[in-house]
Structure formats: structure tokens, C-alpha cells
Amino acid sequence: SAVISQKPSRDICQRGTSLTIQCQVDSQVTMMFWYRQQPGQSLTLIATANQGSEATYESGFVIDKFPISRPNLTFSTLTVSNMSPEDSSIYLCSVVHGGSNQPQHFGDGTRLSIL
Amino acid sequence: QKEVEQNSGPLSVPEGAIASLNCTYSDRGSQSFFWYRQYSGKSPELIMSIYSNGDKEDGRFTAQLNKASQYVSLLIRDSQPSDSATYLCAVTHNFNKFYFGSGTKLNVKP
């Protein structure tokens, strides 16, 4: 399976600032997703990163708060904007290779703490 | 009703026993089914995929799918303490629209 590099692995940020998380894959992938996972909770899908167009956001998530870019088939970024302590979480990038019904594979995640 | 349901656990089994993890899903059109293992502080790792009714075995792991009853299960034989983790069931029913269960926490006691 693909090697997925997610950066940074962790960060501690001040309230009101923004952080951009990068997801780099070593081969072209069909789909890229961004998830959030609170401690002890399950995965919550933020958005699907679409190559060359605007991301598709899930209910409760908006572009102004979580702008996403995907300039090509191997790279995506998620920005967490104007952060508050409620944004403290693990953010995960996942990818799908090939056609429909293939599994997702996850990056190692970014552990974000907001002071 | 959630798309994918799992018992949150924890499920406790003694070392060497068989651990049985279950998952039900609501959409009869679901086509692909996956089990992920997630250790505390780590990201989910794919351990099994199953696409057709019946059993699929991979080492100590067996995935079972019953589309008529809309459930999928994961059996772990000869459970080891290193199997202690949260196991996530995932289902997809159209192009890359995934639904994850909330996960079952498994504790294997030495």
C-alpha cells in the first residue's frame, strides 16, 4: 500500500491562530479524505479532498474553518483556522487507491492541542 | 439509526481464546466491508477486507460476511495481549462513501 506522510505529527498552538496540516502520498491516489478523532471517540469525516476543485464538506464542517487544498493526485492540505480549545483533536488524512470499493489507508495523524 | 453499529465494549478475553467482534449495517446495497485495528494513540490500520458472503481467513483473523442478515464479524483466534486495541468496522456502498462504526475495544488478558 501507499506510504502516507502527514506533517506535523503534533503541535501545540495558541487560540486564534491557524495551522496547516500536510498529507503527502508516494503514489497517485483516487480519493483523499480528512478526518477528526477526539480522544476515545470514533472517526468523524470532515471532508473529501477533490483534486483541482473545492472539497466536499460533511455536515457541521465549513470551508471557512477548515479550508482544504488538493493541487494534484498525491498531496493535500487541511488548515484549521482561528483555533479554539474545542479544535484540540487528532486529524487524520486517508487515501484510496484504485477504483470503487477499495479500502482507505490512513496517515499517522496530527495531534493538535490548543491552549 | 446509524449506518454501522458496533458494541463499544470493552470485550475482555483471556489470552489464547477466540475473540469475536460483530458489526451490523443498515444499507442493503453495501458492497465492501473492512476491519481496522487502532492501537491507542495510533491511526487505524487495515487488517481485513471482505466483499462476498462467507468466510475469509488471514492468519489468526477470519472475517465473516452475511449480507442477508446485514452483519459482518471478525474472529481472532489464539488472542494475544498485543491484539488489545479498538477494532473499527467500515462499510462502503457507493464509490468511496465510507461509514465507520464507533469501534469495539478489545482487551486480551495474559
Coordinates of C-alpha atoms in Angstrom, one line a residue:
Chain A
S1 CA 0.0 0.0 0.0
A2 CA 1.0 3.6 -0.4
V3 CA 3.3 5.4 2.0
I4 CA 1.4 8.3 3.5
S5 CA 3.3 11.1 5.2
Q6 CA 1.4 13.5 7.4
K7 CA 3.0 16.6 8.9
P8 CA 3.3 17.9 11.5
S9 CA 2.8 14.8 13.8
R10 CA 1.9 17.1 16.7
D11 CA 1.6 20.7 17.6
I12 CA 0.6 23.0 20.4
C13 CA -1.0 26.2 19.2
Q14 CA -2.4 29.4 20.6
R15 CA -6.0 30.2 20.5
G16 CA -7.0 32.3 17.4
T17 CA -4.1 31.1 15.2
S18 CA -4.3 28.7 12.2
L19 CA -2.4 25.5 11.4
T20 CA -1.9 23.8 8.1
I21 CA -1.5 20.0 8.0
Q22 CA 0.0 18.4 5.0
C23 CA -0.6 14.9 3.6
Q24 CA 1.8 13.6 1.0
V25 CA 1.4 10.2 -0.7
D26 CA 4.2 8.4 -2.6
S27 CA 1.9 7.4 -5.5
Q28 CA -1.2 8.8 -7.2
V29 CA -4.4 8.1 -5.3
T30 CA -8.1 8.2 -6.3
M31 CA -9.5 9.8 -3.2
M32 CA -8.2 11.7 -0.2
F33 CA -10.2 12.3 3.0
W34 CA -9.7 14.3 6.2
Y35 CA -11.0 13.0 9.5
R36 CA -11.0 14.3 13.0
Q37 CA -10.9 12.0 16.0
Q38 CA -11.5 13.1 19.6
P39 CA -9.8 11.0 22.3
G40 CA -11.7 7.8 22.9
Q41 CA -14.1 8.6 20.1
S42 CA -14.6 7.3 16.6
L43 CA -13.7 8.9 13.3
T44 CA -15.6 12.0 12.1
L45 CA -15.3 12.8 8.4
I46 CA -14.5 16.4 7.8
A47 CA -14.4 16.5 4.0
T48 CA -13.4 14.7 0.8
A49 CA -10.5 16.5 -0.8
N50 CA -11.2 16.8 -4.6
Q51 CA -8.3 17.2 -7.0
G52 CA -8.5 20.5 -8.7
S53 CA -11.8 21.6 -7.2
E54 CA -13.4 22.6 -3.9
A55 CA -13.6 20.0 -1.2
T56 CA -16.8 18.3 -0.3
Y57 CA -17.6 19.1 3.3
E58 CA -19.7 17.0 5.7
S59 CA -22.5 18.5 7.8
G60 CA -21.1 20.6 10.6
F61 CA -17.9 21.5 8.8
V62 CA -17.4 24.6 6.7
I63 CA -14.7 25.8 4.3
D64 CA -14.0 29.0 6.2
K65 CA -13.0 27.0 9.3
F66 CA -11.3 24.0 7.5
P67 CA -10.0 25.1 4.1
I68 CA -8.7 22.2 2.1
S69 CA -6.5 22.1 -0.9
R70 CA -5.6 19.2 -3.3
P71 CA -3.5 20.5 -6.1
N72 CA -2.6 17.1 -7.5
L73 CA -3.2 13.4 -7.0
T74 CA -0.5 12.9 -4.3
F75 CA -0.9 15.9 -2.0
S76 CA -3.5 17.7 0.1
T77 CA -3.6 20.2 3.0
L78 CA -6.1 20.9 5.7
T79 CA -6.0 24.2 7.5
V80 CA -7.6 24.5 10.9
S81 CA -8.4 28.3 11.2
N82 CA -9.0 30.6 14.1
M83 CA -8.4 27.7 16.5
S84 CA -10.1 27.3 19.9
P85 CA -9.6 24.6 22.6
E86 CA -12.6 22.7 21.0
D87 CA -10.4 22.1 18.0
S88 CA -7.9 20.0 20.1
S89 CA -8.1 16.6 18.4
I90 CA -6.3 14.2 16.2
Y91 CA -6.6 15.0 12.5
L92 CA -6.1 12.1 10.0
C93 CA -5.6 12.0 6.3
S94 CA -6.7 8.9 4.5
V95 CA -6.4 7.8 0.8
V96 CA -7.9 5.3 -1.5
H97 CA -6.1 3.7 -4.4
G98 CA -7.8 2.4 -7.5
G99 CA -11.5 2.0 -8.2
S100 CA -14.6 1.8 -6.1
N101 CA -14.9 -0.4 -3.1
Q102 CA -11.2 -0.2 -2.2
P103 CA -10.2 0.4 1.4
Q104 CA -9.0 3.6 2.9
H105 CA -5.4 3.8 4.3
F106 CA -4.6 6.3 7.0
G107 CA -1.6 8.6 7.7
D108 CA -0.2 8.6 11.1
G109 CA -2.2 11.6 12.1
T110 CA -1.6 15.1 13.6
R111 CA -2.2 15.5 17.3
L112 CA -3.3 19.1 17.8
S113 CA -3.6 20.9 21.2
I114 CA -4.9 24.4 21.5
L115 CA -4.0 26.5 24.6
Chain B
Q1 CA -30.2 4.7 13.0
K2 CA -26.5 4.7 12.5
E3 CA -25.2 3.3 9.2
V4 CA -22.8 1.0 11.1
E5 CA -23.3 -0.3 14.6
Q6 CA -20.8 -1.9 16.9
N7 CA -20.8 -2.8 20.5
S8 CA -18.4 -0.4 22.2
G9 CA -17.2 -3.0 24.7
P10 CA -14.8 -3.4 26.2
L11 CA -14.7 -7.0 25.3
S12 CA -12.4 -8.9 27.5
V13 CA -11.0 -12.3 26.6
P14 CA -8.2 -14.4 28.1
E15 CA -5.0 -15.0 26.2
G16 CA -5.4 -17.9 23.8
A17 CA -9.1 -17.6 23.5
I18 CA -11.2 -16.6 20.4
A19 CA -12.3 -13.0 20.3
S20 CA -15.5 -12.4 18.3
L21 CA -16.3 -8.9 17.2
N22 CA -19.5 -8.0 15.5
C23 CA -20.8 -5.3 13.3
T24 CA -24.2 -4.6 11.7
Y25 CA -25.0 -2.2 8.9
S26 CA -28.2 -0.6 7.6
D27 CA -27.8 -0.3 3.8
R28 CA -28.5 -3.5 1.9
G29 CA -26.7 -2.1 -1.1
S30 CA -23.4 -2.1 0.8
Q31 CA -20.7 -3.8 -1.2
S32 CA -17.4 -3.8 0.6
F33 CA -16.6 -4.4 4.2
F34 CA -13.4 -3.7 6.2
W35 CA -11.9 -4.2 9.6
Y36 CA -9.4 -1.8 11.0
R37 CA -7.3 -2.1 14.2
Q38 CA -6.4 1.0 16.1
Y39 CA -4.0 1.0 18.9
S40 CA -4.2 3.8 21.5
G41 CA -2.6 6.9 20.1
K42 CA -2.2 5.4 16.6
S43 CA -4.1 5.7 13.4
P44 CA -6.4 2.9 12.1
E45 CA -4.7 0.1 10.3
L46 CA -6.5 -2.1 7.7
I47 CA -6.4 -5.8 8.7
M48 CA -9.2 -7.4 6.7
S49 CA -11.3 -6.7 3.6
I50 CA -14.3 -8.9 2.6
Y51 CA -16.6 -8.5 -0.4
S52 CA -18.7 -11.6 -0.7
N53 CA -20.7 -13.8 1.6
G54 CA -18.9 -16.3 3.7
D55 CA -15.6 -16.5 5.5
K56 CA -12.2 -15.1 4.6
E57 CA -9.2 -16.2 6.6
D58 CA -5.9 -14.4 7.0
G59 CA -3.6 -15.9 9.6
R60 CA -5.3 -15.7 13.0
F61 CA -8.0 -13.5 11.6
T62 CA -11.3 -14.6 10.0
A63 CA -13.8 -12.1 8.6
Q64 CA -17.4 -13.4 8.1
L65 CA -20.0 -11.7 6.0
N66 CA -23.7 -12.3 5.9
K67 CA -25.4 -9.9 3.5
A68 CA -28.9 -11.3 4.1
S69 CA -28.6 -10.5 7.8
Q70 CA -26.5 -7.4 7.3
Y71 CA -23.7 -8.3 9.6
V72 CA -20.0 -8.7 9.4
S73 CA -17.8 -10.2 12.1
L74 CA -14.2 -10.6 12.9
L75 CA -12.8 -13.6 14.7
I76 CA -9.4 -13.5 16.3
R77 CA -8.0 -16.9 17.2
D78 CA -5.4 -17.5 19.8
S79 CA -5.8 -14.0 21.0
Q80 CA -2.6 -12.3 22.3
P81 CA -2.2 -9.3 24.6
S82 CA -0.8 -7.5 21.5
D83 CA -4.3 -7.8 20.0
S84 CA -5.6 -5.4 22.6
A85 CA -6.9 -2.4 20.6
T86 CA -10.0 -0.9 19.3
Y87 CA -11.4 -2.6 16.2
L88 CA -13.3 -0.5 13.7
C89 CA -15.8 -1.9 11.2
A90 CA -16.2 0.1 7.9
V91 CA -18.7 -0.3 5.1
T92 CA -19.0 1.3 1.7
H93 CA -21.9 1.2 -0.7
N94 CA -21.0 3.6 -3.4
F95 CA -17.9 5.0 -4.8
N96 CA -15.8 5.7 -1.8
K97 CA -18.5 6.8 0.6
F98 CA -17.4 5.1 3.7
Y99 CA -19.2 4.6 7.0
F100 CA -17.2 3.7 10.1
G101 CA -18.6 2.1 13.2
S102 CA -17.7 3.6 16.6
G103 CA -15.4 0.7 17.3
T104 CA -15.1 -2.2 19.8
K105 CA -12.4 -2.1 22.4
L106 CA -10.8 -5.5 22.9
N107 CA -8.8 -6.4 26.0
V108 CA -6.8 -9.6 25.9
K109 CA -5.7 -10.6 29.4
P110 CA -2.5 -12.5 29.9

